[in-house]
Structure formats: structure tokens, C-alpha cells
């Protein structure tokens, strides 16, 4: 990729309880929480978790839906289904994520092999859901 290529900045996930969601993403998925204290104190509209140095997941409370007025119908997006979000990890991080999820009795799918993605065929992948029903795929290419 070149420095001027398009990149994913953030994904907004609708969640029932942003603090609980941040806790899940920190402890089960291993992502760094951001602005949780500020959100709890009423100083931020929502917390986030950092996926990598360029990308975050915003954990938007469902109550924000009524304020989504940037385009007609945007308020109806709360709970709108997205098929899934895929996380590409290094092999050791992939194995650690699966182990953390299993330790917490979070259901994970069977492993799949050679699934096509942005970087070609992934060696292994699996799926899991967060407490709000968002579906994630985890994969590694190496």
C-alpha cells in the first residue's frame, strides 16, 4: 500500500452498554479502550477501542440513534445489520484471541482455511459475536 491509499479510519458499532462493550473488547478481544472514563463522566458521546494505530471502533449507545440526522433515514441505522467485520491479525495474536474468547465461554465458529480476503487467501479464520450481536471474523494470512 502507498501512503496516499484509502484506509479504514473507524467503524461505528451500535451497543446497548458502551462501558460493558469497551470491557469486552479490551478483555476478550485485546483492544485498547479509549475515552471510557470521559464517556462515563458525560464528557464524551461514546467510548472507542483501538484496533491499530490507524483504526478504531466507536462504541455508540443505541440512544444516539435519534441524533443521527446527517442524511435522511440515518436515525434508522441503529441496529441495522452489517454482515460482519473482519480483523486481520498476526498468527500468534489470532491464536491468543481465540484462546481468550474460549476462556470466557464466548462461542466461536470452527476454523476455516484459505478464505479469500483483502490480502488474498487467509491461512485460517473463525467467527465470533460480541455481546451486542455484532459478528466478527478473525483471520491471519501468514
mmCIF file of C-alpha atoms in Angstrom:
data_model
loop_
_atom_site.group_PDB
_atom_site.id
_atom_site.type_symbol
_atom_site.label_atom_id
_atom_site.label_comp_id
_atom_site.label_asym_id
_atom_site.label_seq_id
_atom_site.Cartn_x
_atom_site.Cartn_y
_atom_site.Cartn_z
ATOM 1 C CA UNK A 1 0.000 0.000 0.000
ATOM 2 C CA UNK A 2 1.117 3.514 -0.637
ATOM 3 C CA UNK A 3 0.882 6.402 1.813
ATOM 4 C CA UNK A 4 -1.878 8.031 -0.206
ATOM 5 C CA UNK A 5 -4.097 4.953 -0.435
ATOM 6 C CA UNK A 6 -7.502 4.878 1.214
ATOM 7 C CA UNK A 7 -7.544 3.441 4.716
ATOM 8 C CA UNK A 8 -10.227 2.454 7.184
ATOM 9 C CA UNK A 9 -10.404 5.132 9.891
ATOM 10 C CA UNK A 10 -13.213 3.830 12.096
ATOM 11 C CA UNK A 11 -16.278 1.599 12.295
ATOM 12 C CA UNK A 12 -19.204 2.639 14.486
ATOM 13 C CA UNK A 13 -20.849 -0.242 16.322
ATOM 14 C CA UNK A 14 -24.255 0.216 17.977
ATOM 15 C CA UNK A 15 -24.105 -1.152 21.522
ATOM 16 C CA UNK A 16 -26.522 -1.322 24.459
ATOM 17 C CA UNK A 17 -23.905 -0.517 27.108
ATOM 18 C CA UNK A 18 -20.765 1.231 25.824
ATOM 19 C CA UNK A 19 -18.790 0.675 29.041
ATOM 20 C CA UNK A 20 -19.556 -3.055 29.042
ATOM 21 C CA UNK A 21 -18.746 -3.200 25.320
ATOM 22 C CA UNK A 22 -15.384 -1.498 25.911
ATOM 23 C CA UNK A 23 -14.667 -4.028 28.669
ATOM 24 C CA UNK A 24 -15.466 -6.910 26.291
ATOM 25 C CA UNK A 25 -13.242 -5.528 23.536
ATOM 26 C CA UNK A 26 -10.409 -4.923 25.996
ATOM 27 C CA UNK A 27 -10.517 -8.210 27.896
ATOM 28 C CA UNK A 28 -11.827 -10.689 25.333
ATOM 29 C CA UNK A 29 -10.552 -9.215 22.078
ATOM 30 C CA UNK A 30 -7.426 -7.481 23.407
ATOM 31 C CA UNK A 31 -8.086 -3.971 22.070
ATOM 32 C CA UNK A 32 -7.080 -0.777 23.873
ATOM 33 C CA UNK A 33 -10.066 1.137 25.306
ATOM 34 C CA UNK A 34 -10.253 4.895 24.725
ATOM 35 C CA UNK A 35 -12.369 7.623 26.342
ATOM 36 C CA UNK A 36 -14.246 5.210 28.636
ATOM 37 C CA UNK A 37 -13.692 7.407 31.697
ATOM 38 C CA UNK A 38 -14.709 10.504 29.740
ATOM 39 C CA UNK A 39 -17.866 8.761 28.483
ATOM 40 C CA UNK A 40 -18.782 7.583 31.992
ATOM 41 C CA UNK A 41 -18.335 11.168 33.241
ATOM 42 C CA UNK A 42 -20.573 12.546 30.479
ATOM 43 C CA UNK A 43 -17.672 14.312 28.741
ATOM 44 C CA UNK A 44 -17.639 12.145 25.580
ATOM 45 C CA UNK A 45 -20.574 10.927 23.478
ATOM 46 C CA UNK A 46 -19.172 7.412 23.241
ATOM 47 C CA UNK A 47 -16.005 5.434 24.015
ATOM 48 C CA UNK A 48 -13.854 3.699 21.433
ATOM 49 C CA UNK A 49 -11.364 0.851 21.218
ATOM 50 C CA UNK A 50 -8.197 0.970 19.135
ATOM 51 C CA UNK A 51 -7.780 -1.740 16.520
ATOM 52 C CA UNK A 52 -4.398 -0.447 15.316
ATOM 53 C CA UNK A 53 -2.561 2.867 15.010
ATOM 54 C CA UNK A 54 -4.885 3.964 12.181
ATOM 55 C CA UNK A 55 -8.261 2.387 13.000
ATOM 56 C CA UNK A 56 -10.725 2.465 15.901
ATOM 57 C CA UNK A 57 -14.157 1.029 16.675
ATOM 58 C CA UNK A 58 -16.536 3.616 18.128
ATOM 59 C CA UNK A 59 -18.990 2.084 20.616
ATOM 60 C CA UNK A 60 -22.104 4.183 20.080
ATOM 61 C CA UNK A 61 -25.006 3.815 22.503
ATOM 62 C CA UNK A 62 -28.313 2.986 20.825
ATOM 63 C CA UNK A 63 -29.715 6.158 22.411
ATOM 64 C CA UNK A 64 -27.614 8.197 19.944
ATOM 65 C CA UNK A 65 -29.681 6.943 17.002
ATOM 66 C CA UNK A 66 -32.239 9.728 17.294
ATOM 67 C CA UNK A 67 -29.438 12.290 16.829
ATOM 68 C CA UNK A 68 -28.258 10.741 13.569
ATOM 69 C CA UNK A 69 -29.544 13.387 11.171
ATOM 70 C CA UNK A 70 -26.625 13.855 8.764
ATOM 71 C CA UNK A 71 -28.572 12.205 5.915
ATOM 72 C CA UNK A 72 -32.268 11.291 5.617
ATOM 73 C CA UNK A 73 -33.016 7.991 7.343
ATOM 74 C CA UNK A 74 -29.728 7.869 9.271
ATOM 75 C CA UNK A 75 -31.602 7.606 12.579
ATOM 76 C CA UNK A 76 -32.904 4.225 11.373
ATOM 77 C CA UNK A 77 -29.353 2.852 11.296
ATOM 78 C CA UNK A 78 -29.394 1.805 14.976
ATOM 79 C CA UNK A 79 -29.346 -1.947 14.927
ATOM 80 C CA UNK A 80 -29.024 -2.054 11.130
ATOM 81 C CA UNK A 81 -27.418 -5.358 10.302
ATOM 82 C CA UNK A 82 -23.902 -5.475 8.943
ATOM 83 C CA UNK A 83 -22.896 -8.962 7.912
ATOM 84 C CA UNK A 84 -19.553 -8.896 9.758
ATOM 85 C CA UNK A 85 -16.305 -7.028 10.349
ATOM 86 C CA UNK A 86 -13.064 -8.902 9.703
ATOM 87 C CA UNK A 87 -9.941 -8.475 11.839
ATOM 88 C CA UNK A 88 -6.644 -9.463 10.242
ATOM 89 C CA UNK A 89 -4.128 -10.498 12.900
ATOM 90 C CA UNK A 90 -0.664 -11.983 13.167
ATOM 91 C CA UNK A 91 -0.761 -15.734 13.751
ATOM 92 C CA UNK A 92 0.166 -15.514 17.455
ATOM 93 C CA UNK A 93 -2.430 -12.762 18.051
ATOM 94 C CA UNK A 94 -5.025 -14.860 16.192
ATOM 95 C CA UNK A 95 -4.338 -17.834 18.479
ATOM 96 C CA UNK A 96 -4.364 -15.609 21.594
ATOM 97 C CA UNK A 97 -7.724 -14.068 20.608
ATOM 98 C CA UNK A 98 -9.327 -17.466 20.103
ATOM 99 C CA UNK A 99 -7.955 -18.642 23.472
ATOM 100 C CA UNK A 100 -9.290 -15.533 25.292
ATOM 101 C CA UNK A 101 -12.734 -15.968 23.747
ATOM 102 C CA UNK A 102 -12.842 -19.653 24.642
ATOM 103 C CA UNK A 103 -11.661 -18.915 28.218
ATOM 104 C CA UNK A 104 -14.662 -16.589 28.571
ATOM 105 C CA UNK A 105 -17.069 -19.172 27.086
ATOM 106 C CA UNK A 106 -17.742 -16.935 24.105
ATOM 107 C CA UNK A 107 -18.860 -19.171 21.227
ATOM 108 C CA UNK A 108 -16.501 -19.303 18.265
ATOM 109 C CA UNK A 109 -17.021 -20.996 14.900
ATOM 110 C CA UNK A 110 -14.970 -23.838 13.567
ATOM 111 C CA UNK A 111 -11.783 -22.824 11.796
ATOM 112 C CA UNK A 112 -11.981 -22.244 8.067
ATOM 113 C CA UNK A 113 -8.988 -22.402 5.757
ATOM 114 C CA UNK A 114 -7.937 -20.464 2.663
ATOM 115 C CA UNK A 115 -10.787 -17.903 2.788
ATOM 116 C CA UNK A 116 -10.350 -15.064 0.326
ATOM 117 C CA UNK A 117 -9.835 -11.547 1.692
ATOM 118 C CA UNK A 118 -8.157 -8.218 1.063
ATOM 119 C CA UNK A 119 -4.683 -9.795 1.067
ATOM 120 C CA UNK A 120 -5.512 -12.990 -0.819
ATOM 121 C CA UNK A 121 -6.162 -16.323 0.855
ATOM 122 C CA UNK A 122 -6.060 -16.336 4.650
ATOM 123 C CA UNK A 123 -4.441 -19.354 6.232
ATOM 124 C CA UNK A 124 -7.113 -19.692 8.958
ATOM 125 C CA UNK A 125 -10.169 -17.796 10.133
ATOM 126 C CA UNK A 126 -13.082 -18.066 12.579
ATOM 127 C CA UNK A 127 -16.142 -16.071 13.613
ATOM 128 C CA UNK A 128 -17.473 -14.796 16.939
ATOM 129 C CA UNK A 129 -20.093 -12.339 18.204
ATOM 130 C CA UNK A 130 -19.789 -9.502 20.672
ATOM 131 C CA UNK A 131 -22.369 -9.105 23.476
ATOM 132 C CA UNK A 132 -24.457 -6.818 21.223
ATOM 133 C CA UNK A 133 -24.682 -9.368 18.426
ATOM 134 C CA UNK A 134 -22.107 -7.817 16.085
ATOM 135 C CA UNK A 135 -20.371 -10.588 14.136
ATOM 136 C CA UNK A 136 -16.599 -10.553 13.671
ATOM 137 C CA UNK A 137 -14.276 -12.712 11.660
ATOM 138 C CA UNK A 138 -10.686 -13.119 12.810
ATOM 139 C CA UNK A 139 -8.056 -14.300 10.358
ATOM 140 C CA UNK A 140 -4.349 -14.462 9.688
ATOM 141 C CA UNK A 141 -2.504 -14.652 6.411
ATOM 142 C CA UNK A 142 0.994 -15.765 7.383
#
